[in-house]
XYZ file of N, CA and C in Angstrom:
477
model
N -13.227 -27.922 61.300
C -12.364 -28.528 60.314
C -12.822 -28.158 58.905
N -14.140 -28.226 58.673
C -14.678 -27.889 57.357
C -14.426 -26.428 57.013
N -14.551 -25.566 58.024
C -14.312 -24.143 57.796
C -12.860 -23.892 57.382
N -11.916 -24.612 58.017
C -10.504 -24.454 57.674
C -10.227 -24.951 56.265
N -10.835 -26.068 55.879
C -10.650 -26.611 54.529
C -11.217 -25.640 53.495
N -12.422 -25.096 53.761
C -13.028 -24.147 52.823
C -12.192 -22.878 52.728
N -11.621 -22.429 53.855
C -10.788 -21.233 53.846
C -9.537 -21.456 52.999
N -8.915 -22.627 53.157
C -7.732 -22.934 52.353
C -8.089 -23.067 50.881
N -9.244 -23.654 50.600
C -9.674 -23.793 49.206
C -9.928 -22.427 48.587
N -10.627 -21.559 49.317
C -10.882 -20.218 48.801
C -9.585 -19.438 48.609
N -8.631 -19.593 49.526
C -7.349 -18.905 49.378
C -6.617 -19.419 48.140
N -6.663 -20.719 47.903
C -6.009 -21.275 46.708
C -6.648 -20.737 45.438
N -7.978 -20.704 45.409
C -8.685 -20.159 44.250
C -8.353 -18.680 44.087
N -8.288 -17.964 45.195
C -7.946 -16.546 45.148
C -6.557 -16.302 44.582
N -5.583 -17.109 45.023
C -4.217 -16.952 44.516
C -4.102 -17.356 43.054
N -4.975 -18.240 42.590
C -4.942 -18.622 41.179
C -5.642 -17.608 40.276
N -6.756 -17.043 40.737
C -7.558 -16.157 39.885
C -7.185 -14.683 39.981
N -6.817 -14.216 41.152
C -6.578 -12.778 41.335
C -5.501 -12.211 40.405
N -4.372 -12.896 40.161
C -3.369 -12.326 39.245
C -3.842 -12.236 37.792
N -4.882 -12.983 37.438
C -5.376 -12.923 36.057
C -6.087 -11.605 35.756
N -6.705 -11.000 36.761
C -7.499 -9.780 36.532
C -6.620 -8.620 36.062
N -5.551 -8.250 36.771
C -4.716 -7.169 36.241
C -4.016 -7.544 34.940
N -3.731 -8.837 34.753
C -3.127 -9.260 33.489
C -4.084 -8.995 32.336
N -5.358 -9.274 32.564
C -6.350 -9.000 31.524
C -6.494 -7.494 31.292
N -6.515 -6.712 32.363
C -6.612 -5.251 32.223
C -5.416 -4.718 31.428
N -4.225 -5.194 31.755
C -3.007 -4.789 31.054
C -3.100 -5.131 29.574
N -3.530 -6.356 29.268
C -3.635 -6.787 27.872
C -4.708 -6.004 27.129
N -5.827 -5.730 27.786
C -6.908 -4.983 27.151
C -6.482 -3.547 26.852
N -5.758 -2.931 27.776
C -5.238 -1.574 27.526
C -4.241 -1.577 26.365
N -3.405 -2.600 26.306
C -2.460 -2.706 25.181
C -3.220 -2.871 23.868
N -4.295 -3.642 23.897
C -5.131 -3.830 22.707
C -5.743 -2.496 22.279
N -6.321 -1.767 23.237
C -6.952 -0.484 22.908
C -5.937 0.524 22.371
N -4.789 0.594 23.019
C -3.770 1.531 22.547
C -3.279 1.168 21.159
N -3.157 -0.119 20.883
C -2.708 -0.551 19.563
C -3.771 -0.365 18.504
N -4.998 -0.769 18.803
C -6.067 -0.721 17.809
C -6.534 0.707 17.553
N -6.645 1.502 18.605
C -7.140 2.869 18.428
C -6.043 3.837 18.020
N -4.807 3.515 18.388
C -3.713 4.436 18.089
C -3.025 4.176 16.764
N -3.399 3.113 16.074
C -2.724 2.761 14.828
C -3.551 3.218 13.633
N -3.461 4.481 13.304
C -4.179 4.976 12.127
C -3.294 4.921 10.881
N -1.997 4.701 11.077
C -1.065 4.687 9.957
C -1.081 3.353 9.202
N -1.058 2.241 9.930
C -0.917 0.937 9.282
C -2.243 0.278 8.916
N -3.292 0.546 9.652
C -4.604 -0.056 9.415
C -4.507 -1.585 9.330
N -3.930 -2.179 10.358
C -3.776 -3.630 10.418
C -5.111 -4.296 10.750
N -5.296 -5.565 10.377
C -6.543 -6.251 10.728
C -6.668 -6.436 12.240
N -7.899 -6.529 12.710
C -8.176 -6.625 14.146
C -7.546 -7.868 14.757
N -7.378 -8.927 13.970
C -6.764 -10.152 14.505
C -5.328 -9.910 14.941
N -4.649 -8.987 14.303
C -3.290 -8.640 14.707
C -3.287 -8.082 16.120
N -4.246 -7.213 16.416
C -4.327 -6.619 17.747
C -4.789 -7.634 18.782
N -5.681 -8.542 18.393
C -6.113 -9.593 19.319
C -4.955 -10.526 19.657
N -4.140 -10.847 18.665
C -2.960 -11.675 18.924
C -1.989 -10.927 19.843
N -1.812 -9.642 19.590
C -0.970 -8.827 20.467
C -1.506 -8.795 21.885
N -2.840 -8.746 22.028
C -3.463 -8.770 23.345
C -3.143 -10.085 24.053
N -3.188 -11.190 23.336
C -2.853 -12.489 23.913
C -1.394 -12.521 24.359
N -0.506 -11.983 23.552
C 0.920 -11.953 23.909
C 1.133 -11.130 25.175
N 0.494 -9.945 25.256
C 0.641 -9.112 26.448
C 0.034 -9.783 27.673
N -1.079 -10.509 27.484
C -1.712 -11.227 28.585
C -0.755 -12.297 29.124
N -0.141 -13.057 28.227
C 0.801 -14.091 28.654
C 2.028 -13.473 29.332
N 2.490 -12.351 28.803
C 3.625 -11.657 29.414
C 3.269 -11.190 30.824
N 2.080 -10.642 30.974
C 1.653 -10.152 32.287
C 1.516 -11.299 33.283
N 1.066 -12.459 32.803
C 0.950 -13.616 33.690
C 2.334 -14.070 34.158
N 3.298 -14.025 33.268
C 4.667 -14.415 33.632
C 5.193 -13.515 34.745
N 4.758 -12.286 34.790
C 5.168 -11.366 35.845
C 4.262 -11.518 37.069
N 2.949 -11.699 36.862
C 1.983 -11.676 37.960
C 2.142 -12.847 38.926
N 2.356 -14.036 38.429
C 2.444 -15.184 39.324
C 3.713 -15.212 40.175
N 4.879 -14.856 39.645
C 6.032 -14.754 40.557
C 5.842 -13.691 41.638
N 5.222 -12.564 41.285
C 4.947 -11.535 42.295
C 3.984 -12.082 43.346
N 2.989 -12.848 42.904
C 2.046 -13.440 43.853
C 2.763 -14.404 44.798
N 3.665 -15.208 44.263
C 4.398 -16.160 45.106
C 5.362 -15.467 46.065
N 6.077 -14.472 45.560
C 7.131 -13.834 46.352
C 6.578 -12.794 47.316
N 5.578 -12.033 46.894
C 5.067 -10.936 47.708
C 3.658 -11.223 48.242
N 2.777 -11.754 47.398
C 1.369 -11.905 47.759
C 1.103 -12.900 48.869
N 1.691 -14.082 48.764
C 1.432 -15.103 49.784
C 1.984 -14.694 51.147
N 3.227 -14.211 51.228
C 3.676 -13.726 52.546
C 2.831 -12.558 53.072
N 2.410 -11.666 52.174
C 1.552 -10.561 52.601
C 0.233 -11.054 53.166
N -0.359 -12.040 52.507
C -1.625 -12.620 52.994
C -1.428 -13.280 54.357
N -0.330 -14.013 54.525
C -0.085 -14.683 55.807
C 0.125 -13.667 56.935
N 0.785 -12.566 56.628
C 0.951 -11.505 57.635
C -0.396 -10.874 57.960
N -1.187 -10.580 56.934
C -2.514 -10.000 57.168
C -3.388 -10.952 57.986
N -3.320 -12.226 57.673
C -4.118 -13.224 58.387
C -3.694 -13.290 59.855
N -2.387 -13.245 60.085
C -1.870 -13.299 61.460
C -2.264 -12.066 62.263
N -2.262 -10.909 61.602
C -2.617 -9.662 62.287
C -4.129 -9.436 62.358
N -4.892 -10.250 61.625
C -6.351 -10.138 61.674
C -6.920 -9.053 60.769
N -6.178 -8.601 59.771
C -6.676 -7.584 58.844
C -7.648 -8.234 57.865
N -8.866 -7.701 57.809
C -9.861 -8.254 56.894
C -10.632 -7.184 56.132
N -10.337 -5.927 56.363
C -11.130 -4.869 55.742
C -10.712 -4.633 54.287
N -11.658 -4.140 53.529
C -11.419 -3.792 52.129
C -10.294 -2.776 52.026
N -10.347 -1.764 52.885
C -9.364 -0.682 52.842
C -7.947 -1.202 53.110
N -7.809 -2.117 54.060
C -6.468 -2.633 54.356
C -5.908 -3.437 53.181
N -6.763 -4.201 52.491
C -6.292 -4.950 51.323
C -5.989 -4.009 50.147
N -6.782 -2.959 49.991
C -6.545 -1.993 48.916
C -5.215 -1.273 49.125
N -4.992 -0.767 50.316
C -3.759 -0.028 50.608
C -2.553 -0.966 50.594
N -2.702 -2.125 51.216
C -1.601 -3.094 51.233
C -1.236 -3.567 49.837
N -2.244 -3.803 49.004
C -1.984 -4.219 47.628
C -1.270 -3.148 46.837
N -1.650 -1.900 47.071
C -1.001 -0.785 46.380
C 0.461 -0.670 46.808
N 0.713 -0.800 48.089
C 2.092 -0.697 48.589
C 2.932 -1.882 48.117
N 2.408 -3.099 48.299
C 3.172 -4.285 47.890
C 3.359 -4.332 46.375
N 2.324 -3.928 45.633
C 2.455 -3.876 44.179
C 3.478 -2.846 43.739
N 3.517 -1.720 44.443
C 4.507 -0.696 44.127
C 5.926 -1.148 44.390
N 6.081 -2.067 45.340
C 7.419 -2.596 45.640
C 7.814 -3.747 44.714
N 6.877 -4.263 43.962
C 7.140 -5.417 43.094
C 8.292 -5.192 42.109
N 8.424 -4.022 41.482
C 9.569 -3.850 40.572
C 10.919 -4.004 41.262
N 10.995 -3.606 42.531
C 12.258 -3.764 43.254
C 12.598 -5.234 43.479
N 11.558 -6.079 43.584
C 11.776 -7.513 43.769
C 12.056 -8.189 42.432
N 11.331 -7.783 41.389
C 11.442 -8.460 40.099
C 12.705 -8.097 39.321
N 13.174 -6.884 39.461
C 14.347 -6.466 38.680
C 15.565 -7.346 38.928
N 15.911 -7.640 40.183
C 17.072 -8.530 40.373
C 16.810 -9.964 39.902
N 15.581 -10.437 40.046
C 15.267 -11.818 39.661
C 15.384 -11.995 38.156
N 14.783 -11.078 37.397
C 14.800 -11.199 35.941
C 16.009 -10.511 35.308
N 16.806 -9.805 36.104
C 18.006 -9.164 35.589
C 17.713 -8.106 34.541
N 16.766 -7.223 34.810
C 16.352 -6.238 33.807
C 16.720 -4.818 34.222
N 17.835 -4.651 34.895
C 18.256 -3.305 35.274
C 18.535 -2.434 34.058
N 19.273 -2.967 33.113
C 19.719 -2.163 31.985
C 18.635 -1.969 30.929
N 17.775 -2.969 30.724
C 16.803 -2.884 29.642
C 15.562 -2.096 30.020
N 15.348 -1.865 31.294
C 14.138 -1.184 31.747
C 14.439 0.289 32.013
N 13.631 1.159 31.411
C 13.781 2.578 31.686
C 13.215 2.830 33.080
N 14.077 2.973 34.040
C 13.703 3.042 35.445
C 13.156 4.431 35.774
N 11.830 4.524 35.993
C 11.232 5.786 36.397
C 10.069 5.530 37.347
N 9.480 6.578 37.853
C 8.425 6.444 38.861
C 7.133 5.828 38.328
N 6.877 5.929 37.033
C 5.642 5.358 36.482
C 5.552 3.853 36.695
N 6.682 3.189 36.706
C 6.692 1.741 36.931
C 6.100 1.427 38.296
N 6.440 2.223 39.310
C 5.937 1.983 40.653
C 4.453 2.300 40.765
N 4.010 3.349 40.095
C 2.581 3.689 40.126
C 1.742 2.636 39.411
N 2.191 2.200 38.255
C 1.438 1.200 37.495
C 1.415 -0.133 38.237
N 2.562 -0.557 38.751
C 2.569 -1.823 39.480
C 1.803 -1.704 40.797
N 1.779 -0.537 41.407
C 0.948 -0.311 42.597
C -0.531 -0.438 42.277
N -0.944 0.100 41.129
C -2.335 -0.040 40.689
C -2.686 -1.510 40.471
N -1.805 -2.239 39.772
C -2.071 -3.658 39.519
C -2.052 -4.469 40.816
N -1.193 -4.092 41.749
C -1.191 -4.755 43.058
C -2.489 -4.525 43.802
N -3.012 -3.295 43.740
C -4.289 -3.001 44.394
C -5.426 -3.786 43.757
N -5.440 -3.862 42.425
C -6.486 -4.635 41.727
C -6.403 -6.110 42.110
N -5.201 -6.637 42.170
C -5.026 -8.046 42.537
C -5.505 -8.299 43.965
N -5.122 -7.441 44.897
C -5.522 -7.640 46.293
C -7.018 -7.478 46.496
N -7.614 -6.539 45.810
C -9.065 -6.370 45.930
C -9.792 -7.580 45.346
N -9.304 -8.093 44.225
C -9.892 -9.312 43.657
C -9.746 -10.469 44.632
N -8.570 -10.605 45.216
C -8.339 -11.650 46.216
C -9.272 -11.467 47.407
N -9.430 -10.237 47.874
C -10.315 -9.940 49.006
C -11.756 -10.345 48.682
N -12.201 -10.055 47.458
C -13.561 -10.426 47.069
C -13.762 -11.940 47.070
N -12.744 -12.679 46.666
C -12.860 -14.139 46.595
C -12.719 -14.789 47.974
N -11.752 -14.338 48.756
C -11.379 -15.051 49.974
C -11.961 -14.442 51.238
N -11.916 -13.140 51.371
C -12.258 -12.501 52.645
C -13.728 -12.113 52.733
N -14.264 -11.504 51.689
C -15.632 -10.974 51.764
C -16.653 -12.075 52.013
N -16.578 -13.170 51.295
C -17.511 -14.282 51.453
C -16.736 -15.579 51.659
N -16.125 -15.756 52.825
C -15.271 -16.927 52.999
C -16.018 -18.253 53.069
N -17.289 -18.239 53.384
C -18.030 -19.491 53.511
C -18.670 -19.932 52.212
N -18.498 -19.155 51.173
C -19.086 -19.495 49.882
C -17.994 -19.945 48.932
N -18.289 -20.942 48.146
C -17.378 -21.308 47.080
C -17.867 -20.638 45.813
N -17.125 -20.780 44.744
C -17.505 -20.094 43.512
C -18.832 -20.604 42.958
N -19.167 -21.873 43.166
C -20.388 -22.435 42.601
C -21.490 -22.637 43.632
N -21.303 -22.209 44.865
C -22.269 -22.528 45.902
C -23.609 -21.834 45.702
N -23.629 -20.681 45.067
C -24.874 -19.949 44.890
C -25.368 -19.971 43.456
N -24.779 -20.777 42.610
C -25.158 -20.796 41.205
C -26.597 -21.288 41.049
N -27.391 -20.483 40.414
C -28.766 -20.870 40.105
C -29.734 -20.722 41.259
N -29.305 -20.161 42.381
C -30.210 -20.001 43.522
C -30.716 -18.575 43.585
N -31.977 -18.436 43.952
C -32.555 -17.121 44.152
C -32.231 -16.683 45.570
N -31.564 -15.520 45.757
C -31.150 -15.123 47.093
C -32.317 -14.717 47.994
N -33.471 -14.405 47.409
C -34.612 -13.989 48.216
C -35.411 -15.212 48.655
N -35.802 -15.244 49.931
C -36.621 -16.390 50.374
C -38.035 -16.293 49.812
N -38.622 -17.431 49.575
C -40.011 -17.472 49.092
C -40.934 -17.203 50.265
N -41.922 -16.331 50.056
C -42.890 -16.039 51.111
C -44.281 -16.405 50.686
């Protein structure tokens, strides 16, 4: 019973934290492109940090619906089939992430405003892989550990 409760807790933490990682990567790349690529305007760094926050919030608005619509069913299928390897989560995340634009476009109604090309699928596939690998690290790799269970402990036994 305790193992099932810990597994559900770790899965909940995984679903809450994993979408934040690609959102942060997306925002950080937007910050770098803005700060390093803007030699014409020479805006203060706070402008780029604010832009990074806006992109982070935008990415979260996209990441959590994808997690609900694609990620949770994908995890339940993987759990049912017994897939636990790093490689299966990496490949599955890349495939499911690549399909995310096909799911999100009808929901958000962005057919006309989005320049539809293959880069969208590659980028979302990359973010899907990052999300799934982060989820795998939290939930699958160490399922019996919580986030704070090893805090402050020395992993080596005293001899």
